[in-house]
Every structure is written in C-alpha cells, then in structure tokens.
PDB file of C-alpha atoms in Angstrom:
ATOM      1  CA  UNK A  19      96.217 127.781 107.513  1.00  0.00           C
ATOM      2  CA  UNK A  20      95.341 128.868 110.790  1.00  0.00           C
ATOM      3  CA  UNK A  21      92.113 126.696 110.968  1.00  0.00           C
ATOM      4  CA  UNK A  22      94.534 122.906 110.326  1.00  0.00           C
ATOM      5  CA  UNK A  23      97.388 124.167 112.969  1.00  0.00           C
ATOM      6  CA  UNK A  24      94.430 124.901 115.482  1.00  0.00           C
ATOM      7  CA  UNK A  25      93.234 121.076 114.598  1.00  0.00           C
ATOM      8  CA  UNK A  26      96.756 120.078 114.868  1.00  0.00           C
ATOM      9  CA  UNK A  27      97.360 121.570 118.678  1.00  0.00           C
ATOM     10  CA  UNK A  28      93.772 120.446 120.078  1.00  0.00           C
ATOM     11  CA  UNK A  29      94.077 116.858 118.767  1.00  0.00           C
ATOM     12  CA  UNK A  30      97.760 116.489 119.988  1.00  0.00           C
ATOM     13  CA  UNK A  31      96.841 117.809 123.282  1.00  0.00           C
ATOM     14  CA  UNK A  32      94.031 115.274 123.439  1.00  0.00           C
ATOM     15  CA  UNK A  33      96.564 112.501 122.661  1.00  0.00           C
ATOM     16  CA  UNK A  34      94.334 111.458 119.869  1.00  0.00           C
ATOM     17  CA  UNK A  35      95.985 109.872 116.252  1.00  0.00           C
ATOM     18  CA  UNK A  36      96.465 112.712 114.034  1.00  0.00           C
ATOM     19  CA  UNK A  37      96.919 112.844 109.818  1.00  0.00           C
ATOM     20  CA  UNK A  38      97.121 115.181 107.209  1.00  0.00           C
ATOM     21  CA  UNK A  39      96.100 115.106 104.115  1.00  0.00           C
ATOM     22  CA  UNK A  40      98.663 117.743 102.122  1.00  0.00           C
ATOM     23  CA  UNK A  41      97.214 115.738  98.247  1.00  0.00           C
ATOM     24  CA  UNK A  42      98.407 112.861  96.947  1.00  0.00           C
ATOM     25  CA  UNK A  43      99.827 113.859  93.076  1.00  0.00           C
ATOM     26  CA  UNK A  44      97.984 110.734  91.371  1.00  0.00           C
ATOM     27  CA  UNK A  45      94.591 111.990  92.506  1.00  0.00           C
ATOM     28  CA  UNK A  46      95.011 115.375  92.116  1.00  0.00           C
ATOM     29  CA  UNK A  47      96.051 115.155  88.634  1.00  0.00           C
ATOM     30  CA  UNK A  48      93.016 112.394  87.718  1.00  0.00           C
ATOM     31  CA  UNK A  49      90.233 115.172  90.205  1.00  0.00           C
ATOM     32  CA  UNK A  50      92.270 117.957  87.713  1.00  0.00           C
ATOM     33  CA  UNK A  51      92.025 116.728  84.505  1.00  0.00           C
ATOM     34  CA  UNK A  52      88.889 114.248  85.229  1.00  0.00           C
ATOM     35  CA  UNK A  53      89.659 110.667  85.089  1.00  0.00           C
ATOM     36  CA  UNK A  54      89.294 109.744  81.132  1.00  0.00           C
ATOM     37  CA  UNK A  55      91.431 112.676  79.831  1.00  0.00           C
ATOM     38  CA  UNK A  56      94.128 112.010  82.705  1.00  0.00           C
ATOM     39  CA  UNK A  57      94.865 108.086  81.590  1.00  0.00           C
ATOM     40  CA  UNK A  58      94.681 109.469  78.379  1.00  0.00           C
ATOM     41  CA  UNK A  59      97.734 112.068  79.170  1.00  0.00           C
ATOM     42  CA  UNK A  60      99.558 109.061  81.302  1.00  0.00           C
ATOM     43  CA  UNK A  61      99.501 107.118  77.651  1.00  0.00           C
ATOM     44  CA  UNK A  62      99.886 109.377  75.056  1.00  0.00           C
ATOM     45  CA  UNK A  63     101.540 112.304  77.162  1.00  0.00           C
ATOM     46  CA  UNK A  64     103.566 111.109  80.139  1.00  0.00           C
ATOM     47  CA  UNK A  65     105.979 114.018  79.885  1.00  0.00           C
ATOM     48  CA  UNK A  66     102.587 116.269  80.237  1.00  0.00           C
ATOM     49  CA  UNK A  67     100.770 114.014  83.032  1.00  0.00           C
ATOM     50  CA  UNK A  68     104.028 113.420  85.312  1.00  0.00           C
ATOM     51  CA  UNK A  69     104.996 117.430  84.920  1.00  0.00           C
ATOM     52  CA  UNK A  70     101.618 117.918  86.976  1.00  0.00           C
ATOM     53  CA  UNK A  71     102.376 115.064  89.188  1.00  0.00           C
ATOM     54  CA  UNK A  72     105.919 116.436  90.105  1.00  0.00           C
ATOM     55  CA  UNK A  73     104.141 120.114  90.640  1.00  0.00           C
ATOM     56  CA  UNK A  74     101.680 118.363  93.079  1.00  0.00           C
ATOM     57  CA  UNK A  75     103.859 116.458  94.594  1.00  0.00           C
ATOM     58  CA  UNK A  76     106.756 119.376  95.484  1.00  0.00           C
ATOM     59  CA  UNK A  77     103.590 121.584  96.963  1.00  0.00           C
ATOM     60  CA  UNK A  78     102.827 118.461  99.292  1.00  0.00           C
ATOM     61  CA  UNK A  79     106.427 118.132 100.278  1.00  0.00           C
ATOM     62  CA  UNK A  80     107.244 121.722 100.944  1.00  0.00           C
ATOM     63  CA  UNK A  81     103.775 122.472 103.148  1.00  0.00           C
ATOM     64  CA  UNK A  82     104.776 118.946 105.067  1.00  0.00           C
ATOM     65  CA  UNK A  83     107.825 120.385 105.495  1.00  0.00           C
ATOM     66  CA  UNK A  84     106.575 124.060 106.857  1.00  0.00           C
ATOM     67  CA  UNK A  85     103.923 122.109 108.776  1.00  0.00           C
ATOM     68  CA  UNK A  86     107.217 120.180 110.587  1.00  0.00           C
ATOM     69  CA  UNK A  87     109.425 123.202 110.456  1.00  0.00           C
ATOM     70  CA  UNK A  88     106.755 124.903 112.489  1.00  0.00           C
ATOM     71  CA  UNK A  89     106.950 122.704 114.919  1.00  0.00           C
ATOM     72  CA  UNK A  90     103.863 120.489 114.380  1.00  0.00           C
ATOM     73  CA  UNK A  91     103.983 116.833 114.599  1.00  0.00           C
ATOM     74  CA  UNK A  92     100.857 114.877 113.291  1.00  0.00           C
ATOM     75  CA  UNK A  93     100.748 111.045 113.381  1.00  0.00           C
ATOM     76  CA  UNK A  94     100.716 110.081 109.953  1.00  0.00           C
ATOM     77  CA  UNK A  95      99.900 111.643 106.248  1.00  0.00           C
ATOM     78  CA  UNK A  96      96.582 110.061 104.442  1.00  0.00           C
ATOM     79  CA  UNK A  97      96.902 109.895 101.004  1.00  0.00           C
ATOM     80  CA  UNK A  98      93.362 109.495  99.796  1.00  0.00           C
ATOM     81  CA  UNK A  99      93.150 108.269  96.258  1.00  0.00           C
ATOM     82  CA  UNK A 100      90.776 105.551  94.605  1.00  0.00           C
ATOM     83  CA  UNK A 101      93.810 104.545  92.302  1.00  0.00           C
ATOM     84  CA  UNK A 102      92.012 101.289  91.886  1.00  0.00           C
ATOM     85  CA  UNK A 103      88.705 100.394  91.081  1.00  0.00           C
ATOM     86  CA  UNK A 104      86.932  96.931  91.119  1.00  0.00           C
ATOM     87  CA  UNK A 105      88.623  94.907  88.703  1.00  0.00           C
ATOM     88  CA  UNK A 106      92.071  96.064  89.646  1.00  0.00           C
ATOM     89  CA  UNK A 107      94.858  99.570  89.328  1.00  0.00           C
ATOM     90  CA  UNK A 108      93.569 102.365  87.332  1.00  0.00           C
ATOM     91  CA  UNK A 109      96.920 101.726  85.619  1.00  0.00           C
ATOM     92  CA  UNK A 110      99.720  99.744  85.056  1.00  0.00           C
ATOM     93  CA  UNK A 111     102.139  98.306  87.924  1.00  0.00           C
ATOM     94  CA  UNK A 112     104.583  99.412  85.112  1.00  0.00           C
ATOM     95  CA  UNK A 113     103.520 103.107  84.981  1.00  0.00           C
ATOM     96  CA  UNK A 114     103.219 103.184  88.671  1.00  0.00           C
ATOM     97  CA  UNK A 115     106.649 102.249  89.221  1.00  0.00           C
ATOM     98  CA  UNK A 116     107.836 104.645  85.928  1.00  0.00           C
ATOM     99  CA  UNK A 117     105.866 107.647  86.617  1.00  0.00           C
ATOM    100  CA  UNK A 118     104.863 107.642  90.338  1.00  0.00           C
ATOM    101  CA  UNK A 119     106.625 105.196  92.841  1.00  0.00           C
ATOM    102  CA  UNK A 120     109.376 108.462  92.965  1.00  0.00           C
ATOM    103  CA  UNK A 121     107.404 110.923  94.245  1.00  0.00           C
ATOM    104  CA  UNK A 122     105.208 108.489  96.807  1.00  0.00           C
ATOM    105  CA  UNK A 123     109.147 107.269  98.115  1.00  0.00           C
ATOM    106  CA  UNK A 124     109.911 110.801  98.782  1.00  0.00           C
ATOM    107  CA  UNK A 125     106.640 111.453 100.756  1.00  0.00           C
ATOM    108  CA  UNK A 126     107.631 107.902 102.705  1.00  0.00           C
ATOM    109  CA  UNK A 127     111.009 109.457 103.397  1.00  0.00           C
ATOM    110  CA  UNK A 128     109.809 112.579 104.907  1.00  0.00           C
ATOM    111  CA  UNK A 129     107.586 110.881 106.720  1.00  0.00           C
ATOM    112  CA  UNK A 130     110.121 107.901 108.058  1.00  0.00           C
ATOM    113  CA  UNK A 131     112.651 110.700 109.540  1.00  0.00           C
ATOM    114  CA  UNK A 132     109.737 112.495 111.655  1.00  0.00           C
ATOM    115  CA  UNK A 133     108.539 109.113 112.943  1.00  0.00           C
ATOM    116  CA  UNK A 134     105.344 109.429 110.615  1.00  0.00           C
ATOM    117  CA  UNK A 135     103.555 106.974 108.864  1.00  0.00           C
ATOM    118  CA  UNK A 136     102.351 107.288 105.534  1.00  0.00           C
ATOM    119  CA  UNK A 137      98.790 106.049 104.914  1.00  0.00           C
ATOM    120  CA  UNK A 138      96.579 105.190 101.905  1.00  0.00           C
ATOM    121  CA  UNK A 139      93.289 105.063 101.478  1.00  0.00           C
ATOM    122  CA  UNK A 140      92.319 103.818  98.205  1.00  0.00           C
ATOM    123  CA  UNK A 141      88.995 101.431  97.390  1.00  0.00           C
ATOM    124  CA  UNK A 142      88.702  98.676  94.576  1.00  0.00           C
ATOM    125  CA  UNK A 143      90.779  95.483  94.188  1.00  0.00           C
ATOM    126  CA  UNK A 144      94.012  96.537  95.390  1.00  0.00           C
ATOM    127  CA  UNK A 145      95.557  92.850  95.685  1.00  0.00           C
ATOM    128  CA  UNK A 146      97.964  94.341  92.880  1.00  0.00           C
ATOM    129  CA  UNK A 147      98.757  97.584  94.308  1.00  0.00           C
ATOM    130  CA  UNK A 148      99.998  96.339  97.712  1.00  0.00           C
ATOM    131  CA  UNK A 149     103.378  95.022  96.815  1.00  0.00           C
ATOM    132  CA  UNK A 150     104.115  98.106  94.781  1.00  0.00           C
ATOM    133  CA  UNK A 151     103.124 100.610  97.981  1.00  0.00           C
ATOM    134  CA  UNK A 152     105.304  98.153 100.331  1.00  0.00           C
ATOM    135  CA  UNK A 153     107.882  99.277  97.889  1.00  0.00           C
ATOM    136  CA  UNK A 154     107.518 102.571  97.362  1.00  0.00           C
ATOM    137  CA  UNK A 155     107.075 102.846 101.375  1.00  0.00           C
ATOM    138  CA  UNK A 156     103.346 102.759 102.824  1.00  0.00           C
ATOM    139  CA  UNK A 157     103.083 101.731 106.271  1.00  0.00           C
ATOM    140  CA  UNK A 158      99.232 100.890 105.986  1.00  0.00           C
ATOM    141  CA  UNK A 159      96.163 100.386 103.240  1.00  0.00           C
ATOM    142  CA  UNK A 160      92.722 100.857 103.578  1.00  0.00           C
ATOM    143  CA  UNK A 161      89.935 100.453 103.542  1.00  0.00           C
ATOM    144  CA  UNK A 162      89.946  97.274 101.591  1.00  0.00           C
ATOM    145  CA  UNK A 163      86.635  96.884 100.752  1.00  0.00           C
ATOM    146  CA  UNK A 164      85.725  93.178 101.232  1.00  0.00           C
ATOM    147  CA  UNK A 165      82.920  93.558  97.939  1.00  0.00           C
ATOM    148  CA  UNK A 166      86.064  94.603  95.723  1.00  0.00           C
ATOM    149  CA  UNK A 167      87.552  91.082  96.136  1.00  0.00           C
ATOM    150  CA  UNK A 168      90.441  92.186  99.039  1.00  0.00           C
ATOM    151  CA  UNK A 169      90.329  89.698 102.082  1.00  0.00           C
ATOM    152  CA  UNK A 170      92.793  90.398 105.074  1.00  0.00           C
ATOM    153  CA  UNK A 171      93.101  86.390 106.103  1.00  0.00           C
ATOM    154  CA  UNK A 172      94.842  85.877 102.738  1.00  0.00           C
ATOM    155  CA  UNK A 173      96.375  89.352 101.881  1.00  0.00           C
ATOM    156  CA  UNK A 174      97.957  89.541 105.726  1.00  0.00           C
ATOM    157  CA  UNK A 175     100.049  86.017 105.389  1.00  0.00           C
ATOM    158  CA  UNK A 176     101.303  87.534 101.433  1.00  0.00           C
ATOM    159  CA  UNK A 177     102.261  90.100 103.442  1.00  0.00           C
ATOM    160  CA  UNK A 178     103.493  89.856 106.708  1.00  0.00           C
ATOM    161  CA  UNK A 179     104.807  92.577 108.830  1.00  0.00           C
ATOM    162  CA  UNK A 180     105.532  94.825 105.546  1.00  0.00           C
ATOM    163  CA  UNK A 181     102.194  97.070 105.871  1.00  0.00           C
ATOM    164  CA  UNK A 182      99.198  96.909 107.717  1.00  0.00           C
ATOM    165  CA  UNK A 183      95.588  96.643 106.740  1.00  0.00           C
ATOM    166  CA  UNK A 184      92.916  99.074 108.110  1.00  0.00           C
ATOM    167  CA  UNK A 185      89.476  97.931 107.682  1.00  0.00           C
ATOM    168  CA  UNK A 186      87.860  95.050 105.292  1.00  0.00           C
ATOM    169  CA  UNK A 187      84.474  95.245 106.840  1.00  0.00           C
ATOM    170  CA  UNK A 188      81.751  95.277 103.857  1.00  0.00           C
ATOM    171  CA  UNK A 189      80.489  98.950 102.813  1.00  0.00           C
ATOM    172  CA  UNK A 190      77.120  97.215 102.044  1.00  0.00           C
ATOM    173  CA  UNK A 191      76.953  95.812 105.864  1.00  0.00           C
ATOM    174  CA  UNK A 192      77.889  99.047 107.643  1.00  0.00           C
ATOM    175  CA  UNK A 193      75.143 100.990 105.297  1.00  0.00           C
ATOM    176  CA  UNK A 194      72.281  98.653 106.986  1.00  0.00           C
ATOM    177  CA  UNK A 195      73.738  99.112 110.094  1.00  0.00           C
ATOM    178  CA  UNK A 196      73.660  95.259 110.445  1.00  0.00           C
TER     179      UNK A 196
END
C-alpha cells in the first residue's frame, strides 16, 4: 500500500539498506495451517500443501513485480521463516528440493535481474539448510544463532564466497545486555 511505498521513498532517499518482506510460501503455509497439521499435509498431502505454496508464492512474485514495475527499488527481499529448529530442517533436504527449492529459485531470479539480494532469516541449526539455499539462490543467512549449534569460523570456510552470514552473536548474551 501507500504506507510500504512511503517507507520505500524515505529510506532510499536516506541511502539507508532497504528489504521487503512480500511472504515467504514455506512459512505462510506452516503460520496458515499451524505447524503440526502443515508437515502433516507435506507427508500425506503434498499435492494439497505445495498447491498453497505455489498460491503464496505467485502473490509474492506478482506484488515484487508491481513494487519494481512502479518504479521502486529496495535492497534486498527478507524471507523470514524459522524453517529449522534446534536439532536441524523442519523437513527433509529431499522435500525441500521436491516441493520448494522451485519457487525460492524464482524469487532468487527476480531478485538477481534487479540487482537484489535475496535474504533469509531463519533460527535453529541450519548447518543443513545452507547448501540447499546456496542452491536454490540466497545471497545471505541469518541470524545463526550460536546456542542452535551454527558457528561462522567453521560454516564460512564450508562455504566460501557462495552466501554470507549475518549475525551468530548468542540471543542469550544480547538479552543481558552483556
């Protein structure tokens, strides 16, 4: 609306980094059907779970696109979406690449031709995930939480120059304001 292309002008013309947040389709679909009953549907109904994930995902697209068509350039989408909790994915590396790895390449895409980056923010173990979000496109991860297990001196020689990490400071620390 009105209200996020106001944002959009006043933090461009302040030169400051700028994302958007148009809803990642994995989240959505877990915050829609609640998180038991949605990895339910990804096992016994795919056809069901990724119909809603395709849905989600062409609403992102097309109001990225109208944002872009409209002349508006922000920095980078944030995909916000705990697909991982402490002891790993929410799901399979298979199902991501089956069901989901699609529609997060076409968001990469769109992203790559406006000179975008596409971000995720996603807490729990994620040593698993990263390869498969180098693949499907992500330019940077956070906020690896350090209590989860992640730790940027050994994830950042894995991977190289093929994403960047954001963050790895303990939750715990910054809550005592230690």
């Amino acid at each position: 609306g009105a209200g996020v292309r106001q944002a959009l002008s006043d933090v461009a013309h302040r030169g400051e980094f700028c994302t958007v947040s148009p809803g990642e389709p994995v989240w959505w679909v877990l915050r829609t059907l609640g998180m038991e009953n949605a990895l339910l549907a990804l096992a016994a109904e795919p056809d069901f779970f990724c119909d809603m994930l395709q849905a989600q995902a062409q609403l992102g697209l097309e109001l990225m696109r109208r944002l872009l068509s409209e002349g508006y350039r922000p920095d980078a989408i944030l995909f916000s979406s705990d697909l991982c909790y402490r002891n790993g994915m929410l799901f399979s590396p298979a199902d991501y690449r089956r069901h989901i790895m699609h529609l997060h390449r076409q968001f990469a895409r769109l992203c790559h031709e406006h000179d975008m980056l596409l971000l995720m923010h996603c807490d729990g173990d994620v040593r698993q995930f990263i390869p498969l979000l180098i693949e499907a496109g992500f330019d940077c991860i956070e906020p690896l939480e350090a209590r989860a297990g992640n730790d940027v001196r050994q994830l950042k020689p894995l991977y190289g120059d093929s994403i960047s990490f954001f963050g790895n400071i303990s939750m715990d620390v910054l809550a005592t304001g230690d």
